[in-house]
Amino acid sequence: MSEAASCHDGHPVGHDDVQAARIMVVDDEPANLKLLSLILRSEGYRHIELVQDPREVLGRYRAARPDLILLDLNMPHLDGHDVLAQLAALADPLAPPVVVLTAQSGEEVLVRALQGGATDFLTKPYNRRELLARVCNTLMAHRGRRLLHDQNSLLETLVQQRTQQLRQSQLDIVQRLGRASEFRDNETGQHIMRMSHASALLAARLGWPPEACELVLNASPMHDVGKIGIPDGILLKPGPLTADEREVMQTHTLIGAQILHGAGNELLDMAREIALSHHERWDGTGYPHGLAGEAIPAAARIVAITDVFDALTSERPYKKAWAVDDAVRYMLDNAGKHFDPTMLHCFVTLVPELEQIRHRFAEPEHNAVRLLADVH
């Protein structure tokens, strides 16, 4: 075995390790402290913390952060078992090993010390070479544990970074799919932003946890992604649709669900639910499956409200924007028919916040007109 992996005649592994090791010695007898200090220093250990009063161990431990503790058992005020209990209560994931020094050889005492957190023990009077060998071996084991902990922490950080990258990639896909549906419809990107933020706001007011609110924020922009598969002659028709054309238009929910099917992650799974079911109605008269009440996924019920509200209060080529009060009145008239009544009544309490969202994501037309006027 190489020198880097073993102790020779009690010598610690590597000169740098000797200099770096921090050892705390706890014993109420000054003579014992002096003897242990001399033995350790003779082997090159320089960072030695001597503690005569066991009541000082915790404070000195926090300040010194030792790599090893040599602990006497029989002491006044607090015995070694009490000190072990105090150290265990800290729940330090990198707690240093504790080698118990005791004149007692009874099995019960030693088992109690080991169960209390001691790593090893030495019986007084101890042999110098045995002491140094145990100190060296214990420090080596602790160093290995710290290296493993550091590697695990690094791996955990890398996993978190990779997970975040995957989530960002999924979000990019979601946003691009949402944008693709915009280009095929009369809807605007600002509509997508308003209804998605309104959906997250409503979810939060309903008591959803933050991670679920973030999911609905990012999944709701794909509610109409299925319109990619609707023929232009129907999708962009300026006038009313015939019964047959309306039936084709309604298939955008099924197309959207097919596009998003089988993703196997929370974001796209919720997006699929929303795409499939946001035209279902509370009373069962919606499409594509005629679901009713709470059989309709909750995220789809939220989007049904926020999508209609923004459509009513926004100007379109085929209609003027409704006043907010008129839109709210119309939607309340349809509570329990089109909309989940509990969700809708919660939604109407959010009108001030919804107005802030509408202002934040206002259509850019007026700004464009002003810019053209400045140019000319």
XYZ file of C-alpha atoms in Angstrom, residues 6-14 18 39-40 42-45 127-140:
30
model
C -1.575 4.278 4.976
C 0.002 5.231 8.277
C 3.559 4.137 9.005
C 4.547 3.647 12.647
C 1.752 5.986 13.725
C 2.759 8.805 11.434
C -0.106 10.654 9.789
C -0.418 10.500 6.014
C 1.504 13.361 4.437
C -0.329 16.673 9.882
C 2.673 13.156 22.302
C 0.654 14.723 19.505
C 5.987 15.139 18.774
C 4.309 13.644 15.711
C 3.851 17.004 13.985
C 0.299 17.860 15.005
C 0.314 2.989 24.734
C 1.889 5.882 22.828
C 2.187 4.002 19.529
C -1.351 2.673 19.795
C -2.659 6.174 20.538
C -0.924 7.685 17.511
C -2.017 4.839 15.245
C -5.640 5.242 16.288
C -5.444 9.028 15.885
C -3.937 8.616 12.414
C -6.416 5.976 11.255
C -9.384 7.901 12.608
C -8.252 11.112 10.892
C -7.807 9.224 7.616
